[in-house]
Short mmCIF file of C-alpha atoms in Angstrom, two decimals:
data_model
loop_
_atom_site.label_atom_id
_atom_site.label_comp_id
_atom_site.label_asym_id
_atom_site.label_seq_id
_atom_site.Cartn_x
_atom_site.Cartn_y
_atom_site.Cartn_z
CA MET H 37 0.23 0.12 0.15
CA ARG H 38 0.99 3.88 -0.49
CA ILE H 39 1.49 6.15 2.36
CA ILE H 40 0.12 9.43 1.82
CA THR H 41 1.04 12.08 4.63
CA ARG H 42 2.87 15.33 5.69
CA GLY H 43 6.41 15.57 5.39
CA ASP H 44 6.66 16.34 8.82
CA VAL H 45 8.23 14.56 11.60
CA ASP H 46 4.70 13.03 12.62
CA GLY H 47 4.21 12.31 8.80
CA ILE H 48 7.50 10.29 8.88
CA MET H 49 6.67 8.69 12.14
CA CYS H 50 3.50 7.32 10.67
CA ALA H 51 5.08 6.03 7.47
CA THR H 52 7.89 4.18 9.90
CA LEU H 53 5.37 2.49 11.59
CA LEU H 54 3.46 1.35 8.72
CA ARG H 55 6.93 0.30 7.03
CA ALA H 56 7.75 -1.43 10.18
CA VAL H 57 4.72 -3.74 10.40
CA GLY H 58 4.58 -4.19 6.40
CA ILE H 59 1.63 -3.17 5.24
CA ALA H 60 3.04 -0.13 3.43
CA HIS H 61 6.06 0.61 1.04
CA GLU H 62 5.65 3.95 -0.68
CA MET H 63 5.83 7.39 1.33
CA VAL H 64 3.90 10.09 -1.40
CA GLN H 65 3.87 13.69 0.75
CA ALA H 66 1.10 16.01 0.59
CA HIS H 67 -0.01 19.06 2.19
CA PRO H 68 -3.50 19.24 3.80
CA LYS H 69 -4.60 22.18 1.75
CA ASP H 70 -4.22 19.87 -1.02
CA VAL H 71 -6.43 17.28 -0.20
CA GLN H 72 -8.53 20.29 0.75
CA ASP H 73 -8.71 21.56 -2.62
CA GLY H 74 -9.19 17.88 -3.91
CA LYS H 75 -5.74 18.01 -5.69
CA ILE H 76 -4.92 14.33 -4.37
CA SER H 77 -6.30 10.89 -5.99
CA VAL H 78 -6.30 7.76 -3.49
CA THR H 79 -7.40 4.57 -4.10
CA ALA H 80 -8.31 1.69 -1.32
CA ASP H 81 -5.00 0.74 -1.71
CA ASP H 82 -3.36 4.15 0.11
CA ILE H 83 -3.46 4.89 3.60
CA VAL H 84 -4.01 8.82 4.52
CA CYS H 85 -2.21 9.96 7.41
CA ASN H 86 -2.23 13.29 9.58
CA LEU H 87 -3.90 14.71 6.73
CA PRO H 88 -7.84 15.28 5.84
CA TYR H 89 -9.85 12.18 5.35
CA LEU H 90 -10.29 11.28 1.72
CA PRO H 91 -13.60 9.07 1.05
CA GLU H 92 -11.91 6.54 -1.14
CA CYS H 93 -8.94 5.75 0.98
CA GLY H 94 -8.10 2.40 2.33
CA MET H 95 -7.18 3.58 5.63
CA TRP H 96 -7.13 6.91 7.32
CA PHE H 97 -5.14 8.24 10.89
CA ASP H 98 -5.59 11.92 12.00
CA HIS H 99 -5.53 13.76 15.10
CA HIS H 100 -6.62 17.61 13.99
CA ILE H 101 -9.49 18.54 15.75
CA SER H 102 -10.49 20.71 12.75
CA GLU H 103 -11.86 17.74 10.80
CA GLU H 104 -14.32 16.70 13.51
CA SER H 105 -15.45 20.36 14.13
CA GLU H 106 -16.04 20.77 10.38
CA GLY H 107 -17.84 17.32 10.03
CA ARG H 108 -15.84 16.02 7.78
CA ALA H 109 -14.45 12.93 9.90
CA PRO H 110 -16.67 10.00 8.75
CA GLU H 111 -18.92 7.64 10.96
CA GLN H 112 -16.99 4.83 9.77
CA PHE H 113 -13.68 4.05 8.11
CA LYS H 114 -10.55 1.72 9.14
CA GLY H 115 -7.97 3.66 10.85
CA ALA H 116 -8.18 5.94 13.65
CA TYR H 117 -9.15 9.50 14.62
CA GLY H 118 -9.23 11.14 17.99
CA LEU H 119 -7.74 13.60 20.17
CA ALA H 120 -3.76 12.16 20.69
CA PRO H 121 -0.49 13.96 20.64
CA SER H 122 0.16 12.87 17.25
CA ALA H 123 -0.79 10.99 14.34
CA ALA H 124 1.79 8.50 14.51
CA ARG H 125 0.68 7.82 18.11
CA LEU H 126 -2.51 6.81 16.78
CA VAL H 127 -0.95 4.24 13.93
CA TYR H 128 1.32 3.16 17.17
CA GLU H 129 -1.79 2.13 19.49
CA TYR H 130 -3.76 0.61 16.34
CA PHE H 131 -1.21 -1.73 15.66
CA ILE H 132 0.84 -2.36 19.10
CA LYS H 133 -0.94 -5.42 20.11
CA GLU H 134 -0.54 -7.45 16.77
CA TYR H 135 3.07 -6.27 15.99
CA PRO H 136 4.60 -5.84 19.60
CA GLU H 137 8.25 -5.12 17.85
CA LEU H 138 6.67 -1.50 17.61
CA LYS H 139 7.80 -0.99 20.97
CA ARG H 140 11.14 -0.12 19.58
CA PHE H 141 10.24 2.80 18.64
CA GLU H 142 8.72 4.33 21.86
CA ASN H 143 11.31 6.28 22.84
CA PHE H 144 11.68 8.48 19.30
CA LEU H 145 7.58 8.18 19.36
CA LYS H 146 7.81 9.97 22.70
CA VAL H 147 9.62 12.86 21.28
CA VAL H 148 7.21 12.86 18.22
CA ASP H 149 4.45 13.11 20.83
CA ARG H 150 5.85 15.89 22.53
CA PHE H 151 6.99 17.95 19.60
CA ASP H 152 4.07 17.72 17.25
CA SER H 153 1.94 18.93 20.58
CA ALA H 154 4.41 21.21 21.36
CA THR H 155 4.76 20.45 25.01
CA LEU H 156 8.52 20.89 25.01
CA THR H 157 10.78 23.15 27.74
CA LYS H 158 12.46 26.54 27.06
CA ASP H 159 16.20 24.28 26.99
CA ASP H 160 14.34 22.02 24.03
CA VAL H 161 14.25 24.95 22.18
CA LYS H 162 17.73 26.55 22.93
CA ASN H 163 19.60 23.61 23.09
CA PRO H 164 18.31 20.82 20.96
CA SER H 165 20.01 17.22 21.19
CA GLY H 166 19.11 13.89 19.92
CA ALA H 167 15.82 12.67 18.66
CA MET H 168 14.76 16.40 19.69
CA LEU H 169 17.36 17.81 17.38
CA LEU H 170 16.20 15.28 14.60
CA ALA H 171 12.81 16.20 14.60
CA PHE H 172 13.40 20.05 14.52
CA ILE H 173 15.65 19.02 11.45
CA ILE H 174 13.01 17.21 9.87
CA ASP H 175 10.52 19.82 10.52
CA PRO H 176 9.46 21.70 7.42
CA ARG H 177 8.44 24.94 9.28
CA THR H 178 12.19 25.05 10.57
CA GLY H 179 12.83 26.08 6.82
CA LEU H 180 16.04 24.08 6.30
CA GLY H 181 14.32 23.59 2.53
CA TYR H 182 15.10 26.98 1.96
CA LYS H 183 18.60 26.32 1.21
CA HIS H 184 19.19 24.20 -1.85
CA ASP H 185 23.10 23.98 -1.76
CA TYR H 186 22.75 20.64 0.13
CA THR H 187 24.61 17.08 -1.30
CA ILE H 188 20.74 15.83 -1.49
CA SER H 189 17.41 17.97 -1.37
CA ASN H 190 14.77 17.92 1.42
CA LYS H 191 12.18 15.95 -0.38
CA GLN H 192 15.00 13.18 -0.69
CA LEU H 193 16.02 13.44 2.95
CA THR H 194 12.25 12.79 4.38
CA ASP H 195 11.69 10.36 1.52
CA MET H 196 14.70 8.09 3.14
CA MET H 197 14.21 8.96 6.66
CA PRO H 198 11.37 6.16 7.34
CA ASP H 199 14.10 3.29 6.16
CA LEU H 200 17.00 5.34 8.11
CA LEU H 201 14.42 5.25 11.31
CA LEU H 202 14.13 1.70 10.59
CA LYS H 203 17.89 0.84 10.50
CA HIS H 204 19.34 3.55 13.08
CA SER H 205 18.90 5.31 16.30
CA PRO H 206 18.24 9.67 16.06
CA GLU H 207 21.94 9.73 17.28
CA GLU H 208 22.97 7.59 14.73
CA ILE H 209 21.00 9.43 12.16
CA LEU H 210 22.43 12.67 12.93
CA GLN H 211 26.13 11.86 12.20
CA MET H 212 25.31 10.77 8.94
CA ALA H 213 27.16 13.48 6.66
CA ASP H 214 23.75 14.75 4.92
CA ILE H 215 22.17 14.78 8.20
CA LYS H 216 25.16 16.51 9.96
CA GLN H 217 25.79 19.25 6.69
CA ARG H 218 22.06 20.15 8.22
CA VAL H 219 22.76 20.27 11.55
CA ASP H 220 25.84 22.46 11.45
CA TYR H 221 23.82 25.01 9.25
CA TYR H 222 20.92 24.94 11.67
CA PHE H 223 23.18 25.98 14.75
CA GLU H 224 24.82 28.52 12.41
CA SER H 225 21.85 30.10 11.47
CA GLN H 226 20.06 30.54 14.93
CA LYS H 227 22.29 33.77 15.50
CA ALA H 228 20.56 35.55 12.55
CA ALA H 229 17.53 34.03 12.54
CA ALA H 230 16.95 35.62 15.68
CA VAL H 231 17.83 39.20 14.50
CA LEU H 232 15.45 38.73 11.69
CA TYR H 233 12.75 37.89 13.85
CA ALA H 234 13.51 40.91 15.91
CA ARG H 235 13.59 43.06 12.85
CA TYR H 236 10.13 42.06 11.53
CA SER H 237 7.95 41.16 14.29
CA GLN H 238 5.52 43.59 16.59
CA LEU H 239 3.76 42.82 19.58
CA LYS H 240 0.06 43.54 18.89
CA GLY H 241 -1.31 43.45 22.38
CA THR H 242 -0.91 40.00 23.25
CA VAL H 243 -0.01 38.82 19.52
CA ILE H 244 3.19 38.26 18.04
CA VAL H 245 2.93 39.45 14.49
CA THR H 246 6.11 38.44 11.95
CA ASP H 247 5.60 39.99 8.67
CA PHE H 248 8.34 37.77 6.25
CA ARG H 249 6.91 38.57 3.21
CA GLU H 250 9.55 41.04 1.88
CA VAL H 251 11.94 38.49 3.25
CA ALA H 252 13.82 36.60 0.46
CA GLU H 253 15.57 34.35 2.63
CA ILE H 254 14.40 33.07 5.93
CA PRO H 255 17.00 31.72 7.97
CA PRO H 256 16.32 28.09 9.17
CA ALA H 257 15.15 28.70 12.92
CA ASN H 258 13.22 26.83 15.60
CA ARG H 259 9.80 27.51 15.25
CA PHE H 260 9.39 28.60 19.01
CA LEU H 261 12.49 30.95 18.80
CA VAL H 262 10.23 34.04 18.83
CA TYR H 263 8.43 32.86 22.31
CA ILE H 264 12.10 33.17 23.76
CA LEU H 265 13.32 36.17 22.24
CA PRO H 266 13.76 39.50 24.43
CA GLY H 267 10.06 41.56 24.48
CA PHE H 268 7.70 39.00 23.48
CA GLU H 269 7.50 37.22 27.01
CA THR H 270 4.03 38.62 27.59
CA ALA H 271 2.77 37.19 24.27
CA THR H 272 0.12 34.05 24.09
CA VAL H 273 0.33 33.44 20.54
CA SER H 274 2.51 34.45 17.25
CA VAL H 275 0.93 34.61 13.72
CA ARG H 276 3.73 34.55 10.96
CA LEU H 277 2.96 35.75 7.19
CA SER H 278 5.02 34.19 4.47
CA ILE H 279 4.25 34.30 0.55
CA VAL H 280 3.06 31.23 -0.86
CA ARG H 281 5.52 30.64 -4.36
CA GLY H 282 3.64 31.35 -7.63
CA GLY H 283 0.14 31.61 -6.51
CA GLY H 284 -0.65 35.10 -5.63
CA LYS H 285 -1.63 33.94 -1.67
CA VAL H 286 -0.08 34.70 1.87
CA SER H 287 0.39 31.53 4.10
CA ILE H 288 -0.71 32.32 7.81
CA GLN H 289 0.73 30.53 10.25
CA VAL H 290 -0.81 30.78 13.83
CA GLY H 291 0.92 28.89 16.97
CA SER H 292 0.04 29.31 20.50
CA ASN H 293 2.83 30.26 23.06
CA ILE H 294 4.14 26.92 24.47
CA PHE H 295 5.48 28.38 27.76
CA ASN H 296 2.52 31.28 27.88
CA PRO H 297 -0.55 29.51 25.88
CA CYS H 298 -3.38 31.20 24.16
CA LYS H 299 -6.84 30.31 25.26
CA VAL H 300 -8.48 30.19 21.53
CA ASN H 301 -9.08 26.86 19.82
CA ILE H 302 -6.46 27.72 16.78
CA GLY H 303 -7.46 24.76 14.72
CA GLN H 304 -11.02 25.63 15.15
CA LEU H 305 -10.17 29.41 13.98
CA MET H 306 -8.17 28.22 10.86
CA ALA H 307 -10.35 26.11 9.80
CA GLU H 308 -13.33 29.05 9.33
CA TYR H 309 -10.74 30.35 7.48
CA GLY H 310 -10.31 27.12 4.99
CA GLY H 311 -7.42 25.87 6.92
CA GLY H 312 -7.05 23.64 10.13
CA GLY H 313 -5.00 22.13 12.43
CA HIS H 314 -4.63 21.96 16.29
CA LYS H 315 -5.47 23.69 19.27
CA GLY H 316 -2.45 25.47 19.13
CA ALA H 317 -1.51 25.83 15.88
CA GLY H 318 -2.75 26.01 12.73
CA THR H 319 -2.39 27.25 8.97
CA CYS H 320 -4.54 28.84 6.48
CA GLN H 321 -4.23 30.45 2.93
CA MET H 322 -5.67 33.12 1.22
CA LEU H 323 -5.49 35.90 -1.54
CA THR H 324 -3.13 38.80 -0.99
CA SER H 325 -5.62 41.24 -1.59
CA GLU H 326 -7.66 39.57 1.25
CA LEU H 327 -5.04 39.54 4.01
CA ASP H 328 -5.60 43.22 5.49
CA LYS H 329 -8.72 42.99 6.80
CA THR H 330 -8.46 39.27 7.41
CA LEU H 331 -5.30 39.91 9.54
CA ILE H 332 -7.11 42.30 11.54
CA GLU H 333 -10.08 39.90 12.26
CA ILE H 334 -7.57 37.36 13.03
CA VAL H 335 -5.49 39.35 15.23
CA LYS H 336 -8.51 40.69 16.97
CA ARG H 337 -10.06 36.49 17.79
CA LEU H 338 -6.71 35.70 19.11
CA SER H 339 -6.46 38.73 21.49
CA ILE H 340 -8.74 37.17 24.21
#
């Protein structure tokens, strides 16, 4: 069977577990927006993970609350849907009784749970190591994909990651040349990223608005970096704006401050604007011409 999932650490862990139990072999990366817009075709031989439900799929695993709130979760399907720290956790729980050998992934899965649900410490953000560092390296929101002079592309890296996780520990993977190249660059870019976030971010009440629409190149950065920068300690949520390449659209990424959480259900709020997500994080896209008015609305609704 084929796995259709996001190219993030949760999606990659889903693919790793499904390959470990021997029911899937090929991973196809997809964005939730492509699923919502009907751009992804599936069959009964496909397993959809960490993405909105597609009626034609053979199995479905997801934990994004906006699916249920918009009535898109079916009454009957093969797989698992529900509140969980990660979609990979649902895959694990679904198969663990029949495949107890999956327990060897438990330690990394715990990190995936913490990473995907953003239950991190400030030290995780400042000084990530081991499995947590690998999660940040894999995470597309870190921004490593903006750099194009690696020996292999980010897509190639994420495509090969399930095979690596089946055979090696996170610590061993971090020492591999293709990965270490990214690790070194990640740490080098943190100081530059901190300066950039400070320059392009404004605190509007309790909302940090970071406008990267005019920034040609964003240094790779820990996605929680902005919450530990001086001057933003009172913020409860961040809104990051960036241009969607070739579409005349703006991507809006909203995240609750994991150290001072926002009270608003962000996933449900983003679903109202055609996106989705979790209680603590979500995204949506819109036409550039609609941004100014909508941004004012979103900031106001987040300021509770």
